[in-house]
PDB file of C-alpha atoms in Angstrom:
ATOM      1  CA  MET A   1      13.044-131.890-132.093  1.00 82.00           C
ATOM      2  CA  SER A   2       9.932-131.857-130.355  1.00 85.00           C
ATOM      3  CA  VAL A   3      11.494-134.112-127.476  1.00 88.00           C
ATOM      4  CA  ASP A   4      14.276-131.412-127.085  1.00 90.00           C
ATOM      5  CA  ILE A   5      11.988-128.697-126.665  1.00 93.00           C
ATOM      6  CA  ARG A   6       9.510-130.046-124.354  1.00 94.00           C
ATOM      7  CA  GLY A   7      12.597-131.129-122.166  1.00 94.00           C
ATOM      8  CA  LYS A   8      13.211-127.651-122.316  1.00 95.00           C
ATOM      9  CA  ILE A   9      10.183-126.609-121.605  1.00 96.00           C
ATOM     10  CA  ASP A  10       9.863-129.191-118.571  1.00 96.00           C
ATOM     11  CA  THR A  11      12.828-127.897-117.195  1.00 96.00           C
ATOM     12  CA  LEU A  12      12.043-124.345-116.742  1.00 96.00           C
ATOM     13  CA  GLN A  13       8.442-124.623-115.964  1.00 96.00           C
ATOM     14  CA  LYS A  14       8.877-126.542-112.870  1.00 97.00           C
ATOM     15  CA  ALA A  15      11.688-123.095-112.332  1.00 96.00           C
ATOM     16  CA  ALA A  16       9.538-121.292-112.832  1.00 96.00           C
ATOM     17  CA  PHE A  17       6.946-122.672-110.251  1.00 97.00           C
ATOM     18  CA  ALA A  18       9.554-123.358-107.407  1.00 96.00           C
ATOM     19  CA  LEU A  19      10.723-119.385-107.918  1.00 95.00           C
ATOM     20  CA  ARG A  20       7.166-118.597-107.539  1.00 95.00           C
ATOM     21  CA  HIS A  21       6.956-120.551-104.592  1.00 95.00           C
ATOM     22  CA  LYS A  22       9.846-118.854-103.422  1.00 95.00           C
ATOM     23  CA  MET A  23       8.631-115.437-104.164  1.00 93.00           C
ATOM     24  CA  GLU A  24       5.523-115.926-102.939  1.00 93.00           C
ATOM     25  CA  HIS A  25       7.326-117.441 -99.075  1.00 92.00           C
ATOM     26  CA  GLU A  26       9.384-114.715 -99.084  1.00 90.00           C
ATOM     27  CA  ALA A  27       6.318-112.346 -99.594  1.00 90.00           C
ATOM     28  CA  ARG A  28       4.708-113.798 -96.989  1.00 89.00           C
ATOM     29  CA  GLU A  29       7.740-113.608 -94.511  1.00 88.00           C
ATOM     30  CA  VAL A  30       8.598-109.878 -95.104  1.00 86.00           C
ATOM     31  CA  LYS A  31       4.420-109.316 -94.963  1.00 85.00           C
ATOM     32  CA  ASP A  32       4.801-111.021 -91.158  1.00 84.00           C
ATOM     33  CA  SER A  33       7.666-108.653 -90.037  1.00 82.00           C
ATOM     34  CA  SER A  34       8.379-105.711 -88.149  1.00 78.00           C
ATOM     35  CA  THR A  35      10.550-104.779 -90.785  1.00 79.00           C
ATOM     36  CA  PHE A  36       8.035-104.772 -94.140  1.00 79.00           C
ATOM     37  CA  ASN A  37       8.727-102.332 -96.418  1.00 86.00           C
ATOM     38  CA  LYS A  38       6.743-102.349 -99.741  1.00 87.00           C
ATOM     39  CA  ASP A  39       7.955-100.773-101.760  1.00 89.00           C
ATOM     40  CA  LYS A  40      11.761-102.935-101.510  1.00 89.00           C
ATOM     41  CA  LEU A  41       9.186-105.861-101.352  1.00 89.00           C
ATOM     42  CA  VAL A  42       7.810-105.207-104.723  1.00 91.00           C
ATOM     43  CA  THR A  43      11.356-104.073-105.686  1.00 92.00           C
ATOM     44  CA  ARG A  44      13.034-107.220-105.062  1.00 91.00           C
ATOM     45  CA  LEU A  45      10.602-109.766-106.579  1.00 92.00           C
ATOM     46  CA  GLN A  46      10.690-107.176-109.862  1.00 95.00           C
ATOM     47  CA  THR A  47      14.491-108.095-110.006  1.00 95.00           C
ATOM     48  CA  GLN A  48      13.760-111.285-109.320  1.00 94.00           C
ATOM     49  CA  SER A  49      11.215-112.193-111.910  1.00 95.00           C
ATOM     50  CA  ASN A  50      12.997-109.737-114.841  1.00 96.00           C
ATOM     51  CA  ASP A  51      16.950-112.153-113.624  1.00 96.00           C
ATOM     52  CA  PHE A  52      14.125-115.076-114.666  1.00 96.00           C
ATOM     53  CA  ALA A  53      12.879-113.940-117.403  1.00 96.00           C
ATOM     54  CA  GLU A  54      15.811-112.689-118.966  1.00 97.00           C
ATOM     55  CA  GLN A  55      17.343-116.577-118.342  1.00 96.00           C
ATOM     56  CA  VAL A  56      14.633-117.937-119.826  1.00 96.00           C
ATOM     57  CA  VAL A  57      15.217-116.345-122.800  1.00 97.00           C
ATOM     58  CA  SER A  58      18.893-116.615-122.928  1.00 96.00           C
ATOM     59  CA  GLU A  59      18.082-120.251-122.294  1.00 96.00           C
ATOM     60  CA  TRP A  60      15.269-121.100-125.286  1.00 96.00           C
ATOM     61  CA  TRP A  61      18.426-119.038-127.534  1.00 96.00           C
ATOM     62  CA  GLN A  62      20.927-121.579-126.473  1.00 96.00           C
ATOM     63  CA  LEU A  63      18.257-124.547-127.115  1.00 95.00           C
ATOM     64  CA  ALA A  64      18.218-122.673-130.273  1.00 94.00           C
ATOM     65  CA  TRP A  65      21.689-123.033-131.387  1.00 93.00           C
ATOM     66  CA  VAL A  66      21.839-126.353-130.065  1.00 91.00           C
ATOM     67  CA  LEU A  67      19.060-127.274-132.190  1.00 91.00           C
ATOM     68  CA  ILE A  68      20.071-126.116-135.023  1.00 90.00           C
ATOM     69  CA  ALA A  69      23.333-127.871-134.531  1.00 87.00           C
ATOM     70  CA  LYS A  70      22.028-131.135-133.457  1.00 86.00           C
ATOM     71  CA  TYR A  71      19.243-131.274-136.760  1.00 84.00           C
ATOM     72  CA  SER A  72      20.458-129.100-139.822  1.00 81.00           C
ATOM     73  CA  ASP A  73      21.053-130.943-143.404  1.00 77.00           C
ATOM     74  CA  GLY A  74      18.351-133.062-142.696  1.00 76.00           C
ATOM     75  CA  TYR A  75      20.162-135.314-140.390  1.00 80.00           C
ATOM     76  CA  MET A  76      20.508-135.700-136.452  1.00 84.00           C
ATOM     77  CA  THR A  77      24.166-134.560-135.322  1.00 84.00           C
ATOM     78  CA  THR A  78      25.054-136.519-131.659  1.00 82.00           C
ATOM     79  CA  GLY A  79      28.839-136.064-132.247  1.00 81.00           C
ATOM     80  CA  GLU A  80      31.163-135.408-135.022  1.00 82.00           C
ATOM     81  CA  ALA A  81      32.063-139.115-135.856  1.00 83.00           C
ATOM     82  CA  PRO A  82      29.822-140.670-139.482  1.00 79.00           C
ATOM     83  CA  GLU A  83      28.285-143.030-137.541  1.00 82.00           C
ATOM     84  CA  GLN A  84      26.901-140.561-134.802  1.00 83.00           C
ATOM     85  CA  GLN A  85      24.293-138.581-137.621  1.00 82.00           C
ATOM     86  CA  ALA A  86      21.221-140.184-138.709  1.00 82.00           C
ATOM     87  CA  SER A  87      18.946-139.597-141.241  1.00 79.00           C
ATOM     88  CA  ILE A  88      15.226-138.449-139.397  1.00 78.00           C
ATOM     89  CA  GLY A  89      12.982-139.290-141.617  1.00 77.00           C
ATOM     90  CA  TYR A  90       9.573-139.390-141.270  1.00 76.00           C
ATOM     91  CA  PRO A  91       7.658-141.486-138.857  1.00 76.00           C
ATOM     92  CA  ALA A  92       5.789-144.407-140.677  1.00 79.00           C
ATOM     93  CA  TRP A  93       2.380-143.919-139.330  1.00 80.00           C
ATOM     94  CA  TRP A  94       3.029-140.076-141.313  1.00 79.00           C
ATOM     95  CA  LEU A  95       4.180-141.701-144.696  1.00 77.00           C
ATOM     96  CA  GLN A  96       0.992-144.221-144.492  1.00 77.00           C
ATOM     97  CA  ALA A  97      -1.510-141.435-144.132  1.00 80.00           C
ATOM     98  CA  SER A  98      -0.254-138.754-146.541  1.00 80.00           C
ATOM     99  CA  GLU A  99       0.338-141.657-149.386  1.00 73.00           C
ATOM    100  CA  PHE A 100       3.694-140.029-149.295  1.00 73.00           C
ATOM    101  CA  ALA A 101       4.978-143.341-151.486  1.00 70.00           C
ATOM    102  CA  THR A 102       2.384-142.873-154.330  1.00 74.00           C
ATOM    103  CA  TRP A 103       2.586-139.022-155.004  1.00 72.00           C
ATOM    104  CA  PRO A 104       2.875-137.744-157.527  1.00 69.00           C
ATOM    105  CA  GLY A 105       1.289-141.242-159.126  1.00 71.00           C
ATOM    106  CA  ASP A 106      -0.583-140.193-162.584  1.00 71.00           C
ATOM    107  CA  THR A 107      -0.706-136.160-161.875  1.00 73.00           C
ATOM    108  CA  PHE A 108       3.025-135.772-162.802  1.00 70.00           C
ATOM    109  CA  LYS A 109       2.424-134.976-166.674  1.00 72.00           C
ATOM    110  CA  PRO A 110       5.628-133.250-168.098  1.00 70.00           C
ATOM    111  CA  LYS A 111       5.801-130.679-170.939  1.00 75.00           C
ATOM    112  CA  SER A 112       6.936-132.752-174.464  1.00 74.00           C
ATOM    113  CA  SER A 113       9.587-130.488-174.306  1.00 73.00           C
ATOM    114  CA  MET A 114      10.902-131.552-170.883  1.00 72.00           C
ATOM    115  CA  ARG A 115      10.165-135.322-171.460  1.00 69.00           C
ATOM    116  CA  LYS A 116      13.320-135.496-173.847  1.00 67.00           C
ATOM    117  CA  GLN A 117      15.347-134.226-171.002  1.00 66.00           C
ATOM    118  CA  LEU A 118      13.851-136.738-168.586  1.00 63.00           C
ATOM    119  CA  LEU A 119      13.773-139.974-170.447  1.00 62.00           C
ATOM    120  CA  GLY A 120      18.089-140.057-169.424  1.00 58.00           C
ATOM    121  CA  VAL A 121      17.191-139.722-165.797  1.00 52.00           C
ATOM    122  CA  ASP A 122      17.193-142.609-163.853  1.00 49.00           C
ATOM    123  CA  SER A 123      18.439-142.590-159.914  1.00 46.00           C
ATOM    124  CA  GLU A 124      16.978-143.945-156.850  1.00 45.00           C
ATOM    125  CA  THR A 125      15.574-140.463-155.663  1.00 42.00           C
ATOM    126  CA  ALA A 126      13.616-139.972-159.116  1.00 45.00           C
ATOM    127  CA  GLN A 127      12.040-143.612-157.161  1.00 43.00           C
ATOM    128  CA  GLY A 128      10.452-144.110-160.652  1.00 44.00           C
ATOM    129  CA  PHE A 129       8.199-141.191-160.841  1.00 43.00           C
ATOM    130  CA  VAL A 130      10.014-138.842-163.577  1.00 43.00           C
ATOM    131  CA  ARG A 131      10.233-142.189-165.830  1.00 42.00           C
ATOM    132  CA  GLN A 132       6.594-143.436-165.478  1.00 44.00           C
ATOM    133  CA  ALA A 133       5.695-140.146-166.304  1.00 44.00           C
ATOM    134  CA  ALA A 134       7.892-139.368-168.767  1.00 42.00           C
ATOM    135  CA  MET A 135       7.009-142.969-170.789  1.00 46.00           C
ATOM    136  CA  ALA A 136       3.180-141.747-170.743  1.00 45.00           C
ATOM    137  CA  SER A 137       2.017-142.837-173.815  1.00 44.00           C
ATOM    138  CA  LYS A 138       1.640-140.665-176.667  1.00 44.00           C
ATOM    139  CA  VAL A 139      -1.994-140.802-177.560  1.00 42.00           C
ATOM    140  CA  GLU A 140      -2.598-139.267-174.207  1.00 49.00           C
ATOM    141  CA  THR A 141       0.705-136.415-174.962  1.00 50.00           C
ATOM    142  CA  GLU A 142      -1.676-135.588-178.289  1.00 49.00           C
ATOM    143  CA  THR A 143      -4.891-135.882-177.247  1.00 50.00           C
ATOM    144  CA  ARG A 144      -4.148-133.102-174.624  1.00 53.00           C
ATOM    145  CA  SER A 145      -2.636-130.830-177.308  1.00 55.00           C
ATOM    146  CA  ASP A 146      -5.561-131.233-179.507  1.00 54.00           C
ATOM    147  CA  GLU A 147      -8.196-130.237-176.145  1.00 55.00           C
ATOM    148  CA  THR A 148      -5.790-127.489-175.469  1.00 55.00           C
ATOM    149  CA  ARG A 149      -5.883-126.429-178.872  1.00 57.00           C
ATOM    150  CA  SER A 150      -9.773-126.167-179.209  1.00 56.00           C
ATOM    151  CA  TYR A 151      -9.375-125.042-175.459  1.00 55.00           C
ATOM    152  CA  ASP A 152      -7.179-122.004-176.411  1.00 57.00           C
ATOM    153  CA  ASN A 153      -9.238-121.292-179.714  1.00 66.00           C
ATOM    154  CA  ARG A 154     -12.943-120.741-177.582  1.00 70.00           C
ATOM    155  CA  SER A 155     -10.927-118.415-175.277  1.00 78.00           C
ATOM    156  CA  TYR A 156     -10.219-115.527-177.763  1.00 80.00           C
ATOM    157  CA  PRO A 157     -13.880-114.940-178.670  1.00 85.00           C
ATOM    158  CA  ILE A 158     -14.575-114.482-174.691  1.00 86.00           C
ATOM    159  CA  ALA A 159     -11.346-112.613-173.464  1.00 87.00           C
ATOM    160  CA  ILE A 160     -12.284-110.272-176.330  1.00 91.00           C
ATOM    161  CA  ALA A 161     -16.079-109.539-175.315  1.00 91.00           C
ATOM    162  CA  TRP A 162     -14.301-108.811-171.746  1.00 92.00           C
ATOM    163  CA  VAL A 163     -12.350-105.952-173.642  1.00 93.00           C
ATOM    164  CA  ILE A 164     -15.127-104.951-174.991  1.00 96.00           C
ATOM    165  CA  MET A 165     -17.879-104.977-172.202  1.00 95.00           C
ATOM    166  CA  GLY A 166     -14.891-103.556-170.906  1.00 95.00           C
ATOM    167  CA  ALA A 167     -14.480 -99.766-172.379  1.00 96.00           C
ATOM    168  CA  VAL A 168     -18.335 -99.820-172.839  1.00 96.00           C
ATOM    169  CA  LEU A 169     -18.382 -99.724-169.034  1.00 95.00           C
ATOM    170  CA  GLY A 170     -14.586 -97.235-168.839  1.00 95.00           C
ATOM    171  CA  ALA A 171     -17.181 -94.747-170.694  1.00 95.00           C
ATOM    172  CA  ALA A 172     -20.035 -94.925-169.891  1.00 94.00           C
ATOM    173  CA  MET A 173     -18.950 -93.871-166.262  1.00 94.00           C
ATOM    174  CA  LEU A 174     -16.701 -91.349-167.791  1.00 92.00           C
ATOM    175  CA  ALA A 175     -20.115 -90.109-169.136  1.00 91.00           C
ATOM    176  CA  PHE A 176     -21.778 -90.320-166.038  1.00 90.00           C
ATOM    177  CA  ALA A 177     -19.443 -88.110-164.261  1.00 88.00           C
ATOM    178  CA  LYS A 178     -18.613 -85.581-166.639  1.00 85.00           C
ATOM    179  CA  LYS A 179     -22.566 -84.738-166.246  1.00 83.00           C
ATOM    180  CA  GLU A 180     -22.298 -85.473-162.574  1.00 80.00           C
ATOM    181  CA  SER A 181     -19.398 -82.659-162.464  1.00 76.00           C
ATOM    182  CA  ARG A 182     -22.029 -80.053-164.450  1.00 72.00           C
ATOM    183  CA  ARG A 183     -24.622 -80.429-162.265  1.00 67.00           C
ATOM    184  CA  ALA A 184     -22.073 -79.886-159.413  1.00 64.00           C
ATOM    185  CA  GLY A 185     -20.555 -76.669-161.505  1.00 62.00           C
ATOM    186  CA  TYR A 186     -21.859 -72.973-160.245  1.00 63.00           C
ATOM    187  CA  HIS A 187     -24.420 -71.392-159.047  1.00 62.00           C
ATOM    188  CA  THR A 188     -26.216 -68.497-159.970  1.00 64.00           C
ATOM    189  CA  VAL A 189     -26.028 -65.680-156.862  1.00 67.00           C
ATOM    190  CA  GLY A 190     -29.276 -64.242-156.405  1.00 58.00           C
TER     191      GLY A 190
END
C-alpha cells in the first residue's frame, strides 16, 4: 500500500513543482509587459492554485477508493480471477523482530470454565497455542486458584478500611464546611 501512496505523492509533488514553476514564469512575463494589471495577475494565480488544489483532493479520493478495492479483506486484489488475489501477510523481518511466532507462548492461561471448551479446538489458525494453553497442568491451575483466594481474603479488610476512611474524611469536610458557612453568615450593622 505504501508503494501506491508514495507513487501518488511523487506524481502530485512533481505536478505541483511544475505548476509553481509555470506560474512564476507567467507572473514574471506579465510583470515585465506593458499591460501589467496586479489584480488580474493575482486572480489568475489564485484560480490556478485553487484548481490544482481541487485536482489534488480529487486524485487523493480516487486513490483512496482504489486502495480500498485493492487491499480489502487482507488480500491484494489485482483482478477478478482467483490467482489475482494474493495474501499480503507481514514481512519476514517484522515477524522475526516482533517474535510473532512465539506469541502468546505460556502467557495465555484460560479460565477453567473456558478450558473445557478449548480442549476440542484443533485448527491451523490456533497454531497450537490454544491447545497448548488448554492442556496446561492442573496443578498450576489449582495453585493459582489457592493464591487468588488468599489474595481475595486479604483484600476485604483493606477495602473496608478505605470505606471507613472515606466516610470519616467526608464527615470532617462536611463539619468544616458548616463551620465556615457560620462564619460567613450575618454581620451586625453598626
